[in-house]
PDB file of C-alpha atoms in Angstrom:
ATOM      1  CA  UNK S   1     110.548  71.252  75.613  1.00 71.00           C
ATOM      2  CA  UNK S   2     109.384  74.755  75.853  1.00 75.00           C
ATOM      3  CA  UNK S   3     105.602  74.911  77.175  1.00 74.00           C
ATOM      4  CA  UNK S   4     105.572  78.818  77.514  1.00 75.00           C
ATOM      5  CA  UNK S   5     104.797  80.787  74.542  1.00 72.00           C
ATOM      6  CA  UNK S   6     108.319  82.312  74.776  1.00 80.00           C
ATOM      7  CA  UNK S   7     111.559  83.036  76.655  1.00 83.00           C
ATOM      8  CA  UNK S   8     111.446  85.642  79.113  1.00 84.00           C
ATOM      9  CA  UNK S   9     114.698  87.652  78.201  1.00 90.00           C
ATOM     10  CA  UNK S  10     114.377  89.771  81.862  1.00 91.00           C
ATOM     11  CA  UNK S  11     113.874  86.264  83.793  1.00 91.00           C
ATOM     12  CA  UNK S  12     117.030  85.015  82.044  1.00 92.00           C
ATOM     13  CA  UNK S  13     119.036  88.355  82.942  1.00 93.00           C
ATOM     14  CA  UNK S  14     117.638  87.703  86.448  1.00 93.00           C
ATOM     15  CA  UNK S  15     119.176  84.350  86.794  1.00 92.00           C
ATOM     16  CA  UNK S  16     122.506  85.556  85.618  1.00 93.00           C
ATOM     17  CA  UNK S  17     123.099  87.883  87.983  1.00 95.00           C
ATOM     18  CA  UNK S  18     122.199  85.342  90.597  1.00 94.00           C
ATOM     19  CA  UNK S  19     124.584  82.923  88.950  1.00 93.00           C
ATOM     20  CA  UNK S  20     127.242  85.462  89.129  1.00 93.00           C
ATOM     21  CA  UNK S  21     126.632  85.762  93.197  1.00 93.00           C
ATOM     22  CA  UNK S  22     126.857  82.504  93.665  1.00 91.00           C
ATOM     23  CA  UNK S  23     122.988  81.568  94.152  1.00 90.00           C
ATOM     24  CA  UNK S  24     122.172  77.852  93.897  1.00 88.00           C
ATOM     25  CA  UNK S  25     118.608  76.912  92.120  1.00 90.00           C
ATOM     26  CA  UNK S  26     116.466  74.229  92.461  1.00 89.00           C
ATOM     27  CA  UNK S  27     116.832  70.869  90.250  1.00 91.00           C
ATOM     28  CA  UNK S  28     115.518  71.115  86.628  1.00 90.00           C
ATOM     29  CA  UNK S  29     113.120  68.067  85.463  1.00 92.00           C
ATOM     30  CA  UNK S  30     114.503  65.673  82.586  1.00 94.00           C
ATOM     31  CA  UNK S  31     112.868  62.838  81.146  1.00 95.00           C
ATOM     32  CA  UNK S  32     115.397  60.273  79.598  1.00 95.00           C
ATOM     33  CA  UNK S  33     113.615  58.593  76.682  1.00 94.00           C
ATOM     34  CA  UNK S  34     115.870  55.087  76.779  1.00 93.00           C
ATOM     35  CA  UNK S  35     114.565  54.042  72.788  1.00 91.00           C
ATOM     36  CA  UNK S  36     115.364  56.926  71.091  1.00 91.00           C
ATOM     37  CA  UNK S  37     118.615  58.282  73.371  1.00 92.00           C
ATOM     38  CA  UNK S  38     117.101  61.423  73.778  1.00 93.00           C
ATOM     39  CA  UNK S  39     116.945  63.639  77.084  1.00 93.00           C
ATOM     40  CA  UNK S  40     114.045  66.018  76.994  1.00 93.00           C
ATOM     41  CA  UNK S  41     113.936  68.879  79.706  1.00 92.00           C
ATOM     42  CA  UNK S  42     110.235  69.150  80.712  1.00 92.00           C
ATOM     43  CA  UNK S  43     111.405  71.939  83.638  1.00 91.00           C
ATOM     44  CA  UNK S  44     114.410  74.629  84.164  1.00 88.00           C
ATOM     45  CA  UNK S  45     114.357  76.396  80.749  1.00 88.00           C
ATOM     46  CA  UNK S  46     115.133  79.754  81.925  1.00 91.00           C
ATOM     47  CA  UNK S  47     117.933  77.885  84.242  1.00 90.00           C
ATOM     48  CA  UNK S  48     119.038  75.936  81.748  1.00 91.00           C
ATOM     49  CA  UNK S  49     119.390  79.413  79.265  1.00 92.00           C
ATOM     50  CA  UNK S  50     120.867  81.112  81.865  1.00 92.00           C
ATOM     51  CA  UNK S  51     123.861  78.577  83.444  1.00 92.00           C
ATOM     52  CA  UNK S  52     124.499  78.228  79.336  1.00 91.00           C
ATOM     53  CA  UNK S  53     124.944  82.344  78.830  1.00 91.00           C
ATOM     54  CA  UNK S  54     126.882  82.155  82.170  1.00 92.00           C
ATOM     55  CA  UNK S  55     129.404  79.516  80.598  1.00 92.00           C
ATOM     56  CA  UNK S  56     128.589  77.285  82.938  1.00 89.00           C
ATOM     57  CA  UNK S  57     129.210  73.584  81.843  1.00 83.00           C
ATOM     58  CA  UNK S  58     125.228  72.790  83.299  1.00 82.00           C
ATOM     59  CA  UNK S  59     123.102  72.966  86.067  1.00 86.00           C
ATOM     60  CA  UNK S  60     121.547  70.030  88.806  1.00 90.00           C
ATOM     61  CA  UNK S  61     118.555  68.189  87.321  1.00 92.00           C
ATOM     62  CA  UNK S  62     116.501  65.116  88.557  1.00 94.00           C
ATOM     63  CA  UNK S  63     115.971  62.677  85.886  1.00 94.00           C
ATOM     64  CA  UNK S  64     113.522  59.956  84.821  1.00 93.00           C
ATOM     65  CA  UNK S  65     112.724  57.594  82.017  1.00 95.00           C
ATOM     66  CA  UNK S  66     109.789  58.239  79.551  1.00 94.00           C
ATOM     67  CA  UNK S  67     108.562  58.514  76.075  1.00 93.00           C
ATOM     68  CA  UNK S  68     108.382  61.591  73.647  1.00 93.00           C
ATOM     69  CA  UNK S  69     104.640  61.948  74.584  1.00 93.00           C
ATOM     70  CA  UNK S  70     105.087  61.647  78.939  1.00 93.00           C
ATOM     71  CA  UNK S  71     107.914  64.086  78.565  1.00 93.00           C
ATOM     72  CA  UNK S  72     105.747  66.583  76.623  1.00 93.00           C
ATOM     73  CA  UNK S  73     102.778  65.809  78.797  1.00 91.00           C
ATOM     74  CA  UNK S  74     105.063  66.788  81.862  1.00 91.00           C
ATOM     75  CA  UNK S  75     106.623  69.946  80.224  1.00 91.00           C
ATOM     76  CA  UNK S  76     103.250  71.558  79.897  1.00 91.00           C
ATOM     77  CA  UNK S  77     102.229  71.448  83.552  1.00 88.00           C
ATOM     78  CA  UNK S  78     105.559  73.033  84.690  1.00 85.00           C
ATOM     79  CA  UNK S  79     105.589  75.853  86.882  1.00 79.00           C
ATOM     80  CA  UNK S  80     102.328  75.951  87.227  1.00 77.00           C
ATOM     81  CA  UNK S  81     103.037  75.974  91.343  1.00 77.00           C
ATOM     82  CA  UNK S  82     106.663  77.392  91.036  1.00 76.00           C
ATOM     83  CA  UNK S  83     108.942  79.937  89.070  1.00 73.00           C
ATOM     84  CA  UNK S  84     107.339  82.521  87.311  1.00 79.00           C
ATOM     85  CA  UNK S  85     103.447  82.733  86.791  1.00 83.00           C
ATOM     86  CA  UNK S  86     102.115  80.898  83.524  1.00 86.00           C
ATOM     87  CA  UNK S  87     100.227  84.064  81.283  1.00 87.00           C
ATOM     88  CA  UNK S  88      96.931  82.755  79.754  1.00 91.00           C
ATOM     89  CA  UNK S  89      99.355  82.284  76.472  1.00 91.00           C
ATOM     90  CA  UNK S  90     101.368  80.378  77.875  1.00 90.00           C
ATOM     91  CA  UNK S  91      98.702  77.832  78.940  1.00 92.00           C
ATOM     92  CA  UNK S  92      97.245  78.254  75.643  1.00 93.00           C
ATOM     93  CA  UNK S  93     100.458  77.194  74.339  1.00 91.00           C
ATOM     94  CA  UNK S  94     101.231  74.288  76.342  1.00 92.00           C
ATOM     95  CA  UNK S  95      97.779  72.593  75.717  1.00 93.00           C
ATOM     96  CA  UNK S  96      98.474  73.503  71.834  1.00 92.00           C
ATOM     97  CA  UNK S  97     101.612  71.111  71.864  1.00 91.00           C
ATOM     98  CA  UNK S  98      99.625  68.582  73.553  1.00 93.00           C
ATOM     99  CA  UNK S  99      97.208  68.363  71.476  1.00 92.00           C
ATOM    100  CA  UNK S 100      99.343  68.951  68.275  1.00 90.00           C
ATOM    101  CA  UNK S 101     100.670  65.289  69.562  1.00 90.00           C
ATOM    102  CA  UNK S 102      99.016  62.534  67.394  1.00 87.00           C
ATOM    103  CA  UNK S 103      98.360  60.427  70.831  1.00 88.00           C
ATOM    104  CA  UNK S 104      98.011  62.913  73.254  1.00 91.00           C
ATOM    105  CA  UNK S 105      95.522  64.512  71.339  1.00 89.00           C
ATOM    106  CA  UNK S 106      93.375  61.381  71.419  1.00 88.00           C
ATOM    107  CA  UNK S 107      93.074  61.910  75.521  1.00 90.00           C
ATOM    108  CA  UNK S 108      90.044  63.534  77.051  1.00 89.00           C
ATOM    109  CA  UNK S 109      89.778  67.253  77.888  1.00 91.00           C
ATOM    110  CA  UNK S 110      89.714  66.635  81.728  1.00 91.00           C
ATOM    111  CA  UNK S 111      93.107  64.426  81.523  1.00 92.00           C
ATOM    112  CA  UNK S 112      95.121  66.917  79.433  1.00 93.00           C
ATOM    113  CA  UNK S 113      93.573  69.264  81.871  1.00 93.00           C
ATOM    114  CA  UNK S 114      94.712  67.647  84.849  1.00 92.00           C
ATOM    115  CA  UNK S 115      97.853  67.237  83.233  1.00 92.00           C
ATOM    116  CA  UNK S 116      98.521  70.688  82.010  1.00 92.00           C
ATOM    117  CA  UNK S 117      96.831  72.110  84.956  1.00 93.00           C
ATOM    118  CA  UNK S 118      94.435  73.782  83.538  1.00 94.00           C
ATOM    119  CA  UNK S 119      90.724  73.909  82.891  1.00 94.00           C
ATOM    120  CA  UNK S 120      88.687  71.740  80.614  1.00 93.00           C
ATOM    121  CA  UNK S 121      87.206  74.612  78.874  1.00 94.00           C
ATOM    122  CA  UNK S 122      90.728  75.970  77.920  1.00 94.00           C
ATOM    123  CA  UNK S 123      91.262  72.315  76.197  1.00 94.00           C
ATOM    124  CA  UNK S 124      87.701  72.286  74.809  1.00 93.00           C
ATOM    125  CA  UNK S 125      88.525  75.561  73.436  1.00 93.00           C
ATOM    126  CA  UNK S 126      91.916  75.120  71.751  1.00 93.00           C
ATOM    127  CA  UNK S 127      90.773  71.668  70.785  1.00 92.00           C
ATOM    128  CA  UNK S 128      87.849  73.340  68.607  1.00 90.00           C
ATOM    129  CA  UNK S 129      89.980  75.593  67.221  1.00 89.00           C
ATOM    130  CA  UNK S 130      92.838  73.130  65.936  1.00 89.00           C
ATOM    131  CA  UNK S 131      89.910  71.146  64.324  1.00 85.00           C
ATOM    132  CA  UNK S 132      88.888  73.961  62.632  1.00 84.00           C
ATOM    133  CA  UNK S 133      92.405  74.886  61.314  1.00 78.00           C
ATOM    134  CA  UNK S 134      93.093  73.155  57.853  1.00 75.00           C
ATOM    135  CA  UNK S 135      96.684  73.670  58.129  1.00 72.00           C
ATOM    136  CA  UNK S 136      96.501  71.212  61.546  1.00 71.00           C
ATOM    137  CA  UNK S 137      97.958  67.958  60.508  1.00 61.00           C
ATOM    138  CA  UNK S 138      95.693  66.233  63.532  1.00 61.00           C
ATOM    139  CA  UNK S 139      92.496  66.130  62.922  1.00 56.00           C
ATOM    140  CA  UNK S 140      89.119  65.349  65.062  1.00 53.00           C
ATOM    141  CA  UNK S 141      89.559  61.372  65.942  1.00 54.00           C
ATOM    142  CA  UNK S 142      86.654  59.114  66.250  1.00 48.00           C
ATOM    143  CA  UNK S 143      87.903  58.018  69.077  1.00 51.00           C
ATOM    144  CA  UNK S 144      89.767  59.606  72.603  1.00 56.00           C
ATOM    145  CA  UNK S 145      92.210  57.829  75.106  1.00 58.00           C
ATOM    146  CA  UNK S 146      91.511  57.700  78.776  1.00 56.00           C
ATOM    147  CA  UNK S 147      93.397  55.947  81.665  1.00 59.00           C
ATOM    148  CA  UNK S 148      91.759  54.013  84.702  1.00 57.00           C
ATOM    149  CA  UNK S 149      94.441  52.394  87.343  1.00 58.00           C
ATOM    150  CA  UNK S 150      96.933  52.238  85.243  1.00 58.00           C
ATOM    151  CA  UNK S 151      95.552  51.197  81.556  1.00 58.00           C
ATOM    152  CA  UNK S 152      94.821  53.291  78.435  1.00 56.00           C
ATOM    153  CA  UNK S 153      91.397  52.299  77.074  1.00 52.00           C
ATOM    154  CA  UNK S 154      89.597  53.603  73.856  1.00 55.00           C
ATOM    155  CA  UNK S 155      86.537  55.510  74.423  1.00 51.00           C
ATOM    156  CA  UNK S 156      84.002  57.103  72.042  1.00 55.00           C
ATOM    157  CA  UNK S 157      84.886  61.203  71.577  1.00 56.00           C
ATOM    158  CA  UNK S 158      81.747  62.894  72.508  1.00 55.00           C
ATOM    159  CA  UNK S 159      79.613  64.356  69.708  1.00 54.00           C
ATOM    160  CA  UNK S 160      79.721  68.097  69.142  1.00 54.00           C
ATOM    161  CA  UNK S 161      76.067  70.013  68.880  1.00 48.00           C
ATOM    162  CA  UNK S 162      75.507  71.603  65.431  1.00 46.00           C
ATOM    163  CA  UNK S 163      75.643  75.275  66.222  1.00 45.00           C
ATOM    164  CA  UNK S 164      72.785  76.311  67.157  1.00 44.00           C
ATOM    165  CA  UNK S 165      73.513  76.765  71.287  1.00 43.00           C
ATOM    166  CA  UNK S 166      70.987  74.372  72.099  1.00 42.00           C
ATOM    167  CA  UNK S 167      73.248  71.155  72.484  1.00 44.00           C
ATOM    168  CA  UNK S 168      70.879  69.292  70.298  1.00 44.00           C
ATOM    169  CA  UNK S 169      72.720  67.408  67.446  1.00 43.00           C
ATOM    170  CA  UNK S 170      70.833  67.389  63.530  1.00 45.00           C
ATOM    171  CA  UNK S 171      69.398  64.164  64.884  1.00 47.00           C
ATOM    172  CA  UNK S 172      68.235  65.173  67.994  1.00 53.00           C
ATOM    173  CA  UNK S 173      65.891  68.206  67.633  1.00 61.00           C
ATOM    174  CA  UNK S 174      63.419  68.608  69.953  1.00 60.00           C
ATOM    175  CA  UNK S 175      60.337  66.705  67.793  1.00 62.00           C
ATOM    176  CA  UNK S 176      62.886  63.679  67.557  1.00 67.00           C
ATOM    177  CA  UNK S 177      63.355  64.016  71.291  1.00 66.00           C
ATOM    178  CA  UNK S 178      59.538  64.165  72.404  1.00 66.00           C
ATOM    179  CA  UNK S 179      58.515  61.379  69.739  1.00 71.00           C
ATOM    180  CA  UNK S 180      61.532  59.212  71.557  1.00 73.00           C
ATOM    181  CA  UNK S 181      59.887  59.857  74.871  1.00 70.00           C
ATOM    182  CA  UNK S 182      56.617  58.992  73.509  1.00 68.00           C
ATOM    183  CA  UNK S 183      57.898  55.927  72.000  1.00 74.00           C
ATOM    184  CA  UNK S 184      59.077  54.851  75.327  1.00 75.00           C
ATOM    185  CA  UNK S 185      55.943  55.658  77.162  1.00 72.00           C
ATOM    186  CA  UNK S 186      53.515  53.354  74.789  1.00 72.00           C
ATOM    187  CA  UNK S 187      56.550  50.680  75.434  1.00 74.00           C
ATOM    188  CA  UNK S 188      55.595  51.112  78.819  1.00 74.00           C
ATOM    189  CA  UNK S 189      51.786  51.379  78.867  1.00 69.00           C
ATOM    190  CA  UNK S 190      51.540  47.960  76.635  1.00 73.00           C
ATOM    191  CA  UNK S 191      54.502  45.991  79.060  1.00 75.00           C
ATOM    192  CA  UNK S 192      52.048  47.019  81.936  1.00 74.00           C
ATOM    193  CA  UNK S 193      48.855  45.994  80.203  1.00 67.00           C
ATOM    194  CA  UNK S 194      50.336  42.831  79.452  1.00 74.00           C
ATOM    195  CA  UNK S 195      50.886  41.837  83.237  1.00 76.00           C
ATOM    196  CA  UNK S 196      47.297  42.593  83.646  1.00 72.00           C
ATOM    197  CA  UNK S 197      44.441  39.820  83.404  1.00 74.00           C
ATOM    198  CA  UNK S 198      43.567  39.598  79.891  1.00 73.00           C
ATOM    199  CA  UNK S 199      40.167  40.879  80.468  1.00 70.00           C
ATOM    200  CA  UNK S 200      41.470  44.084  81.587  1.00 71.00           C
ATOM    201  CA  UNK S 201      44.319  44.517  79.167  1.00 68.00           C
ATOM    202  CA  UNK S 202      42.307  46.070  76.516  1.00 73.00           C
ATOM    203  CA  UNK S 203      40.328  48.984  78.353  1.00 72.00           C
ATOM    204  CA  UNK S 204      43.575  49.545  80.351  1.00 64.00           C
ATOM    205  CA  UNK S 205      45.736  50.461  77.233  1.00 65.00           C
ATOM    206  CA  UNK S 206      42.670  52.325  75.760  1.00 69.00           C
ATOM    207  CA  UNK S 207      42.742  54.701  78.727  1.00 67.00           C
ATOM    208  CA  UNK S 208      46.561  55.244  79.084  1.00 63.00           C
ATOM    209  CA  UNK S 209      46.606  55.949  75.408  1.00 60.00           C
ATOM    210  CA  UNK S 210      43.822  58.247  75.505  1.00 64.00           C
ATOM    211  CA  UNK S 211      46.190  60.665  78.012  1.00 56.00           C
ATOM    212  CA  UNK S 212      48.688  60.941  75.131  1.00 55.00           C
ATOM    213  CA  UNK S 213      45.918  62.487  72.868  1.00 56.00           C
TER     214      UNK S 213
END
């Protein structure tokens, strides 16, 4: 699974020279899906290509079990702390791969950002771009997935604003917000008035309502 935008041919050539000089590389990382029988290389693409070009049978890797989705998620954050530094395009490509997955796309921006080791703002930007792309098979979902204490939950997706930059949805214009606030105040006045002696209730309510005029 290649999380980068593309292979770095210069890096592969450098690795080839290192292999020829007997260099030892740190192990790559593989996720084995026992259900499909597929091995996913999630970290070590350039090392694998270099060893293949050098005529080697392979190179050392660590193996753990997992699903295809887990492998893709692991690959998205590879090279964040080692190897060649990821470019901005590499990071964006990794997020695109995750958000094109039918299950992973339902996870929250914060969760994906943590796994891919990028900012939540980047995930949000890529998600919005993909949701507007008519060729993208994965459309916006009304629910998202979240993990707590090792369990996965379905939660409502956050609402987008109407594009006016205010953050208000069409149902939450400034006038609508003011109306909601006034209704809450009136409800509070009525509740307080009912707690007073009967002879004071009407006078209290009139005074409070006068303040809203």
